[in-house]
Amino acid sequence: MARLLLVAALFGVASAFQSAGAIAPHSRLAMSRVAPAAITMEESDEKSVVIGAAAVGGLLGVYLFHELSTGVILACLAAYSATLGNSFGAAVKSAGSAATKVYAKTLELNEQYDVLPKAKSALDTVATATSNLDKNYGITAKIDEQLKISAAVEKAVSKVSEVKESVTAKVSDLKSKADAAPKSTPP
């Protein structure tokens, strides 16, 4: 249910860039200050719409099915569908156009406010602070001590290596028996 709500919100945000007209103000003061204008963005070319449709298909595939292969398949299907002239193709073109507009607006906002460098700086600061807290208070060591994760991991690794050695021994034994067996010639 939450996935459907998130997808609907994404399309709602994307469709906000193509409103039918400006919202009418409720007072004369608001009317004097606000110039009514439709919020639209320039139309995308065919190639960017197909790429946008592929992106939407891929994201939906990964989000809904949690597999990259399904995402790739849905991306290919969406890209192909955006080239069709039927109603499904028009719907996919509309989604691709919306994705293209959202991407263009994202680039514009990043250019205007330098979001990417600021986010990277913030994440670097958080990572450094977390690392310092762990060094000073030994949080991960205490968690490992309580849960005994390291011992469980070492035990699992040793069992895997034992199984690997056992399988390797059995395979080599079967191989030697196959090589030692007398070879019969076909009649």
CSV table of N, CA, C and O in Angstrom, one decimal, residues 173-185:
chain,number,residue,atom,x,y,z
A,173,ASP,N,37.3,-37.7,-5.7
A,173,ASP,CA,37.2,-39.2,-5.6
A,173,ASP,C,36.4,-39.7,-6.7
A,173,ASP,O,36.8,-40.7,-7.3
A,174,LEU,N,35.3,-39.1,-7.0
A,174,LEU,CA,34.5,-39.5,-8.2
A,174,LEU,C,35.2,-39.4,-9.5
A,174,LEU,O,35.1,-40.2,-10.4
A,175,LYS,N,36.0,-38.3,-9.6
A,175,LYS,CA,36.8,-38.1,-10.8
A,175,LYS,C,37.8,-39.2,-11.0
A,175,LYS,O,38.0,-39.8,-12.1
A,176,SER,N,38.5,-39.6,-9.9
A,176,SER,CA,39.5,-40.7,-9.9
A,176,SER,C,38.9,-42.0,-10.3
A,176,SER,O,39.4,-42.8,-11.0
A,177,LYS,N,37.7,-42.3,-9.7
A,177,LYS,CA,37.0,-43.5,-10.0
A,177,LYS,C,36.6,-43.6,-11.5
A,177,LYS,O,36.6,-44.6,-12.1
A,178,ALA,N,36.1,-42.4,-12.0
A,178,ALA,CA,35.7,-42.4,-13.4
A,178,ALA,C,36.9,-42.6,-14.3
A,178,ALA,O,36.8,-43.2,-15.4
A,179,ASP,N,38.1,-42.0,-13.9
A,179,ASP,CA,39.3,-42.2,-14.7
A,179,ASP,C,39.8,-43.6,-14.6
A,179,ASP,O,40.4,-44.2,-15.6
A,180,ALA,N,39.6,-44.3,-13.5
A,180,ALA,CA,40.1,-45.7,-13.3
A,180,ALA,C,39.2,-46.7,-13.9
A,180,ALA,O,39.6,-47.8,-14.2
A,181,ALA,N,38.0,-46.4,-14.2
A,181,ALA,CA,37.0,-47.4,-14.7
A,181,ALA,C,37.5,-47.7,-16.2
A,181,ALA,O,37.9,-46.9,-16.9
A,182,PRO,N,37.3,-49.0,-16.5
A,182,PRO,CA,37.7,-49.4,-17.9
A,182,PRO,C,36.8,-48.8,-18.9
A,182,PRO,O,35.6,-48.7,-18.7
A,183,LYS,N,37.4,-48.3,-19.9
A,183,LYS,CA,36.6,-47.6,-21.0
A,183,LYS,C,36.2,-48.7,-22.0
A,183,LYS,O,37.0,-49.4,-22.5
A,184,SER,N,34.9,-48.7,-22.2
A,184,SER,CA,34.4,-49.7,-23.2
A,184,SER,C,34.3,-48.9,-24.5
A,184,SER,O,33.9,-47.8,-24.6
A,185,THR,N,34.6,-49.7,-25.5
A,185,THR,CA,34.5,-49.1,-26.9
A,185,THR,C,33.1,-49.5,-27.5
A,185,THR,O,32.6,-50.6,-27.3
